[in-house]
Tab-separated table of C-alpha atoms in Angstrom:
chain	number	residue	atom	x	y	z
W	79	MET	CA	140.368	66.285	-34.365
W	80	VAL	CA	139.176	67.339	-37.815
W	81	THR	CA	141.539	69.438	-39.853
W	82	THR	CA	140.545	71.706	-42.698
W	83	THR	CA	142.445	72.529	-45.822
W	84	ASN	CA	142.367	75.650	-47.947
W	85	VAL	CA	139.907	74.420	-50.557
W	86	PRO	CA	138.660	77.096	-52.972
W	87	ALA	CA	134.969	77.860	-52.563
W	88	ARG	CA	132.752	76.323	-55.211
W	89	GLY	CA	132.286	78.685	-58.133
W	90	ARG	CA	135.232	80.912	-57.192
W	91	ARG	CA	137.734	81.485	-60.012
W	92	SER	CA	141.430	81.089	-59.540
W	93	PRO	CA	143.623	84.219	-59.934
W	94	LEU	CA	144.926	82.926	-63.269
W	95	ALA	CA	141.405	82.297	-64.617
W	96	SER	CA	140.262	85.718	-63.395
W	97	ALA	CA	143.229	87.425	-65.074
W	98	GLY	CA	142.530	85.565	-68.311
W	99	LEU	CA	138.858	86.545	-68.212
W	100	HIS	CA	139.640	90.211	-67.622
W	101	LEU	CA	142.265	90.204	-70.368
W	102	THR	CA	139.780	88.664	-72.806
W	103	LEU	CA	137.139	91.250	-71.909
W	104	LEU	CA	139.684	94.045	-72.326
W	105	VAL	CA	140.730	92.827	-75.770
W	106	ALA	CA	137.090	92.388	-76.842
W	107	SER	CA	136.265	95.911	-75.625
W	108	VAL	CA	139.173	97.408	-77.562
W	109	ILE	CA	138.127	95.553	-80.720
W	110	ALA	CA	134.532	96.771	-80.317
W	111	VAL	CA	135.376	100.399	-79.523
W	112	PHE	CA	138.297	100.923	-81.913
W	113	PRO	CA	136.309	101.294	-85.189
W	114	VAL	CA	133.875	103.736	-83.570
W	115	LEU	CA	136.700	105.777	-82.063
W	116	TRP	CA	138.542	105.770	-85.397
W	117	VAL	CA	135.492	107.162	-87.212
W	118	LEU	CA	134.936	109.824	-84.536
W	119	LEU	CA	138.555	111.009	-84.574
W	120	THR	CA	138.708	110.947	-88.390
W	121	SER	CA	135.629	113.190	-88.512
W	122	LEU	CA	137.555	115.772	-86.470
W	123	LYS	CA	140.587	115.856	-88.778
W	124	PRO	CA	141.145	118.039	-91.860
W	125	ALA	CA	141.054	116.333	-95.239
W	126	SER	CA	144.855	116.288	-95.560
W	127	TYR	CA	145.131	114.017	-92.519
W	128	ALA	CA	142.029	111.911	-93.136
W	129	THR	CA	143.898	108.680	-93.912
W	130	THR	CA	146.765	109.164	-91.450
W	131	THR	CA	147.143	108.137	-87.820
W	132	ASP	CA	147.590	111.752	-86.655
W	133	PHE	CA	144.298	111.737	-84.777
W	134	VAL	CA	144.730	114.826	-82.619
W	135	LYS	CA	146.640	117.018	-85.034
W	136	GLU	CA	144.798	120.164	-86.157
W	137	THR	CA	141.451	119.099	-84.720
W	138	THR	CA	138.602	120.863	-86.499
W	139	LEU	CA	134.817	120.821	-86.941
W	140	GLU	CA	135.151	121.749	-90.603
W	141	ASN	CA	133.829	118.391	-91.775
W	142	TYR	CA	130.618	118.880	-89.800
W	143	THR	CA	130.056	122.457	-90.990
W	144	LYS	CA	130.623	121.491	-94.623
W	145	LEU	CA	128.331	118.494	-94.248
W	146	LEU	CA	125.484	120.576	-92.842
W	147	GLU	CA	125.942	123.642	-95.058
W	148	ASP	CA	127.103	122.278	-98.423
W	149	THR	CA	125.105	119.062	-98.737
W	150	GLU	CA	121.495	117.907	-98.409
W	151	PHE	CA	122.329	115.990	-95.227
W	152	LEU	CA	119.513	117.527	-93.168
W	153	THR	CA	117.011	116.579	-95.887
W	154	TRP	CA	118.328	113.011	-95.942
W	155	PHE	CA	118.250	112.939	-92.142
W	156	GLY	CA	114.633	114.132	-92.083
W	157	ASN	CA	113.580	111.562	-94.689
W	158	SER	CA	115.233	108.746	-92.729
W	159	LEU	CA	113.713	109.937	-89.468
W	160	LEU	CA	110.231	110.005	-91.013
W	161	VAL	CA	110.576	106.519	-92.510
W	162	ALA	CA	112.093	105.061	-89.332
W	163	ALA	CA	109.461	106.631	-87.079
W	164	LEU	CA	106.551	105.366	-89.202
W	165	THR	CA	108.144	101.914	-89.456
W	166	THR	CA	108.612	101.791	-85.700
W	167	VAL	CA	105.062	102.846	-84.813
W	168	LEU	CA	103.373	100.617	-87.395
W	169	GLY	CA	105.791	97.753	-86.767
W	170	VAL	CA	105.066	97.762	-83.028
W	171	PHE	CA	101.304	97.901	-83.570
W	172	VAL	CA	101.151	95.190	-86.248
W	173	ALA	CA	103.631	92.862	-84.532
W	174	ALA	CA	101.974	93.240	-81.117
W	175	THR	CA	98.434	92.664	-82.368
W	176	THR	CA	99.534	89.747	-84.558
W	177	GLY	CA	101.528	88.169	-81.752
W	178	TYR	CA	98.621	88.552	-79.332
W	179	ALA	CA	96.126	87.079	-81.798
W	180	VAL	CA	98.151	83.955	-82.514
W	181	SER	CA	98.969	83.568	-78.826
W	182	ARG	CA	95.401	83.789	-77.521
W	183	PHE	CA	92.963	82.849	-80.283
W	184	ARG	CA	92.241	79.883	-82.516
W	185	PHE	CA	91.164	80.716	-86.049
W	186	PRO	CA	91.315	79.168	-89.523
W	187	GLY	CA	94.712	79.612	-91.132
W	188	LYS	CA	96.556	80.229	-87.868
W	189	ARG	CA	99.211	77.595	-88.539
W	190	GLY	CA	99.610	78.794	-92.127
W	191	LEU	CA	100.043	82.371	-90.915
W	192	MET	CA	102.785	81.382	-88.485
W	193	TRP	CA	104.581	79.361	-91.148
W	194	THR	CA	104.325	82.308	-93.543
W	195	LEU	CA	105.856	84.646	-90.975
W	196	LEU	CA	108.664	82.164	-90.445
W	197	ILE	CA	109.359	81.425	-94.104
W	198	THR	CA	109.488	85.090	-95.144
W	199	GLN	CA	112.529	85.553	-92.897
W	200	MET	CA	114.496	83.009	-94.931
W	201	PHE	CA	114.659	85.023	-98.162
W	202	PRO	CA	117.707	87.288	-98.622
W	203	VAL	CA	117.388	90.864	-99.824
W	204	ALA	CA	118.940	90.004	-103.195
W	205	VAL	CA	116.025	87.672	-103.953
W	206	LEU	CA	113.258	90.018	-102.815
W	207	ILE	CA	114.445	93.389	-104.050
W	208	VAL	CA	113.367	92.914	-107.692
W	209	PRO	CA	109.817	91.640	-107.047
W	210	ILE	CA	109.244	94.231	-104.317
W	211	TYR	CA	110.555	96.929	-106.669
W	212	ASN	CA	108.061	95.831	-109.330
W	213	ILE	CA	105.201	95.818	-106.823
W	214	MET	CA	106.066	99.297	-105.567
W	215	SER	CA	106.397	100.526	-109.141
W	216	ASN	CA	102.946	99.207	-110.046
W	217	LEU	CA	101.492	100.847	-106.943
W	218	GLY	CA	103.220	104.158	-107.684
W	219	LEU	CA	105.165	104.041	-104.416
W	220	LEU	CA	108.688	104.415	-105.768
W	221	ASN	CA	110.353	107.598	-104.522
W	222	GLU	CA	107.737	107.721	-101.767
W	223	PRO	CA	108.381	107.244	-98.028
W	224	ALA	CA	105.327	104.971	-97.868
W	225	GLY	CA	107.018	102.505	-100.222
W	226	LEU	CA	110.037	102.191	-97.952
W	227	VAL	CA	107.857	101.927	-94.840
W	228	ILE	CA	105.849	99.042	-96.331
W	229	THR	CA	109.063	97.321	-97.437
W	230	TYR	CA	110.673	97.626	-94.007
W	231	LEU	CA	107.532	96.316	-92.349
W	232	THR	CA	107.846	93.143	-94.421
W	233	ILE	CA	111.283	92.715	-92.833
W	234	ALA	CA	110.547	93.699	-89.245
W	235	VAL	CA	107.023	92.383	-88.610
W	236	PRO	CA	107.583	88.620	-89.191
W	237	PHE	CA	110.441	88.405	-86.687
W	238	CYS	CA	108.798	90.735	-84.167
W	239	ALA	CA	105.427	88.965	-84.391
W	240	TRP	CA	107.068	85.632	-83.568
W	241	MET	CA	108.913	87.215	-80.671
W	242	MET	CA	105.805	88.964	-79.329
W	243	LYS	CA	103.854	85.722	-79.592
W	244	GLY	CA	106.409	84.041	-77.354
W	245	PHE	CA	106.276	86.956	-74.935
W	246	PHE	CA	102.465	86.949	-74.726
W	247	ASP	CA	102.594	83.199	-74.052
W	248	THR	CA	104.352	83.998	-70.763
W	249	ILE	CA	101.525	86.290	-69.583
W	250	PRO	CA	98.830	84.321	-67.663
W	251	ARG	CA	95.543	83.863	-69.501
W	252	GLU	CA	93.727	84.623	-66.249
W	253	ILE	CA	94.379	88.297	-66.945
W	254	ASP	CA	92.400	88.018	-70.199
W	255	GLU	CA	89.607	86.247	-68.350
W	256	SER	CA	89.459	88.976	-65.711
W	257	GLY	CA	89.139	91.556	-68.473
W	258	GLN	CA	86.227	89.653	-69.999
W	259	VAL	CA	84.534	89.479	-66.593
W	260	ASP	CA	84.862	93.254	-66.341
W	261	GLY	CA	83.151	93.618	-69.725
W	262	LEU	CA	86.194	94.487	-71.844
W	263	THR	CA	86.317	93.531	-75.497
W	264	PRO	CA	89.262	91.393	-76.703
W	265	PHE	CA	90.976	94.517	-78.035
W	266	GLY	CA	90.191	96.388	-74.821
W	267	THR	CA	91.743	93.580	-72.809
W	268	PHE	CA	94.803	93.656	-75.042
W	269	TRP	CA	95.137	97.446	-74.909
W	270	ARG	CA	94.398	98.084	-71.241
W	271	LEU	CA	95.629	94.945	-69.472
W	272	ILE	CA	98.074	92.976	-71.605
W	273	LEU	CA	100.015	95.700	-73.402
W	274	PRO	CA	101.233	97.437	-70.195
W	275	LEU	CA	102.686	94.086	-69.105
W	276	ALA	CA	104.473	93.647	-72.427
W	277	LYS	CA	106.817	96.634	-72.182
W	278	PRO	CA	110.019	94.557	-72.581
W	279	GLY	CA	108.694	92.929	-75.740
W	280	ILE	CA	107.459	96.264	-77.066
W	281	ALA	CA	110.898	97.779	-76.425
W	282	VAL	CA	112.630	95.047	-78.433
W	283	THR	CA	110.108	95.361	-81.245
W	284	ALA	CA	110.482	99.141	-81.383
W	285	PHE	CA	114.277	98.930	-81.340
W	286	TYR	CA	114.419	96.259	-84.050
W	287	SER	CA	111.922	98.104	-86.264
W	288	PHE	CA	113.806	101.384	-85.892
W	289	ILE	CA	117.209	99.869	-86.648
W	290	THR	CA	115.787	97.984	-89.629
W	291	ALA	CA	114.603	101.233	-91.203
W	292	TRP	CA	117.399	103.504	-89.998
W	293	GLY	CA	120.385	101.515	-91.216
W	294	GLU	CA	119.026	99.743	-94.308
W	295	VAL	CA	120.880	100.413	-97.569
W	296	ALA	CA	119.770	98.127	-100.410
W	297	TYR	CA	116.070	99.036	-100.644
W	298	ALA	CA	116.688	102.708	-99.886
W	299	SER	CA	119.258	102.965	-102.677
W	300	ALA	CA	117.059	101.147	-105.213
W	301	PHE	CA	113.720	102.790	-104.442
W	302	MET	CA	114.703	106.433	-103.858
W	303	VAL	CA	116.384	108.811	-106.335
W	304	GLY	CA	116.950	112.552	-106.306
W	305	ASP	CA	118.606	114.465	-103.457
W	306	GLU	CA	115.277	115.610	-102.048
W	307	ASN	CA	114.022	112.011	-101.729
W	308	LEU	CA	117.143	110.193	-100.554
W	309	THR	CA	117.487	108.743	-97.104
W	310	LEU	CA	120.804	108.674	-95.260
W	311	ALA	CA	121.768	105.352	-96.833
W	312	GLY	CA	121.543	106.808	-100.330
W	313	GLY	CA	122.987	110.160	-99.303
W	314	LEU	CA	126.201	108.669	-97.938
W	315	GLN	CA	126.923	107.164	-101.334
W	316	LYS	CA	127.351	110.705	-102.648
W	317	PHE	CA	130.681	110.857	-100.803
W	318	VAL	CA	132.115	107.863	-102.678
W	319	ASN	CA	132.936	107.842	-106.396
W	320	GLN	CA	135.233	106.024	-108.792
W	321	TYR	CA	138.125	108.353	-107.958
W	322	GLY	CA	138.044	108.080	-104.190
W	323	ALA	CA	136.079	108.860	-101.059
W	324	GLN	CA	135.466	112.062	-99.093
W	325	TRP	CA	136.409	110.607	-95.738
W	326	GLY	CA	135.877	113.782	-93.733
W	327	PRO	CA	132.204	114.434	-94.560
W	328	MET	CA	131.434	110.711	-94.666
W	329	THR	CA	132.801	110.046	-91.167
W	330	ALA	CA	131.087	113.174	-89.841
W	331	ALA	CA	127.802	111.928	-91.282
W	332	SER	CA	128.403	108.499	-89.747
W	333	VAL	CA	128.792	110.052	-86.298
W	334	LEU	CA	125.587	112.069	-86.647
W	335	ILE	CA	123.703	109.056	-87.992
W	336	ALA	CA	124.717	106.998	-84.961
W	337	ILE	CA	123.228	109.487	-82.468
W	338	PRO	CA	119.491	108.656	-83.001
W	339	ALA	CA	120.234	104.914	-82.897
W	340	ALA	CA	122.151	105.396	-79.651
W	341	ILE	CA	119.296	107.402	-78.139
W	342	VAL	CA	116.732	104.738	-79.050
W	343	PHE	CA	119.022	102.074	-77.607
W	344	LEU	CA	119.434	103.977	-74.337
W	345	PHE	CA	115.668	104.234	-73.922
W	346	ALA	CA	115.115	100.560	-74.756
W	347	GLN	CA	118.219	98.912	-73.299
W	348	ARG	CA	116.846	98.131	-69.855
W	349	HIS	CA	114.055	96.093	-71.489
W	350	LEU	CA	116.078	94.444	-74.262
W	351	VAL	CA	117.469	91.437	-72.386
W	352	THR	CA	114.140	90.717	-70.680
W	353	GLY	CA	112.182	91.071	-73.908
W	354	VAL	CA	114.467	88.910	-76.032
W	355	SER	CA	114.762	86.141	-73.435
W	356	ALA	CA	111.016	86.097	-72.729
W	357	GLY	CA	110.230	85.984	-76.427
W	358	ALA	CA	112.618	83.066	-76.887
W	359	VAL	CA	111.281	80.933	-74.042
W	360	LYS	CA	108.045	79.797	-75.661
W	361	GLY	CA	108.476	81.204	-79.154
């Protein structure tokens, strides 16, 4: 007679391991959420309690009303939205077409182009900011949204083009051949057949391009001057001086700045994991 013992099923965690995992996730969640919650609660406190731990004492929206009425925040917000939107649209188009071209076609300089896209990602902002500033100055694009858009494209497009190339590599070439049989041009095949299949990659590209433009500080602070031209990155610096910081308006602005990024993330999040993993497989 065969007897059985209580052997844990393969892959099943022990109670101790499960408790440890849940505890680790709980601690990680608290660490991730705490700074955001701190900023949100600080934005709802009067200035006298800004640096205290009295988070729910005398809750007020005064910081938000002062920010919107007494500063140029809406102008900065509009400038940032314009730059981020143009960077996103152009970044998606350039990265997608570049990625498709290097994935499907052979042409002189292809290897050099790919190496250039790779090498440009290795230079830090501190090295590039001076030469790019001089180029934009010579072109008359300082204090112009177009100057920032071009600069942000130099950051976003190399990474996104590599990622899109890896994503297009996963799409069967037979689809391109069927488009040619139907009489479509290469661009028509790309636009009508391939692009609809590349939604995850497009979502990652759009998200990365938007975040690159929306949260960038160094170029925005160096290239834009004057309240009417500043983006949010430059505008927030108005709340910090050598004598201290205006924590109320600054935290209120931080909360409002986070809303567009959160909205873009919510629209793109279901495609992000698929797009990043597909782009990494053959990239």
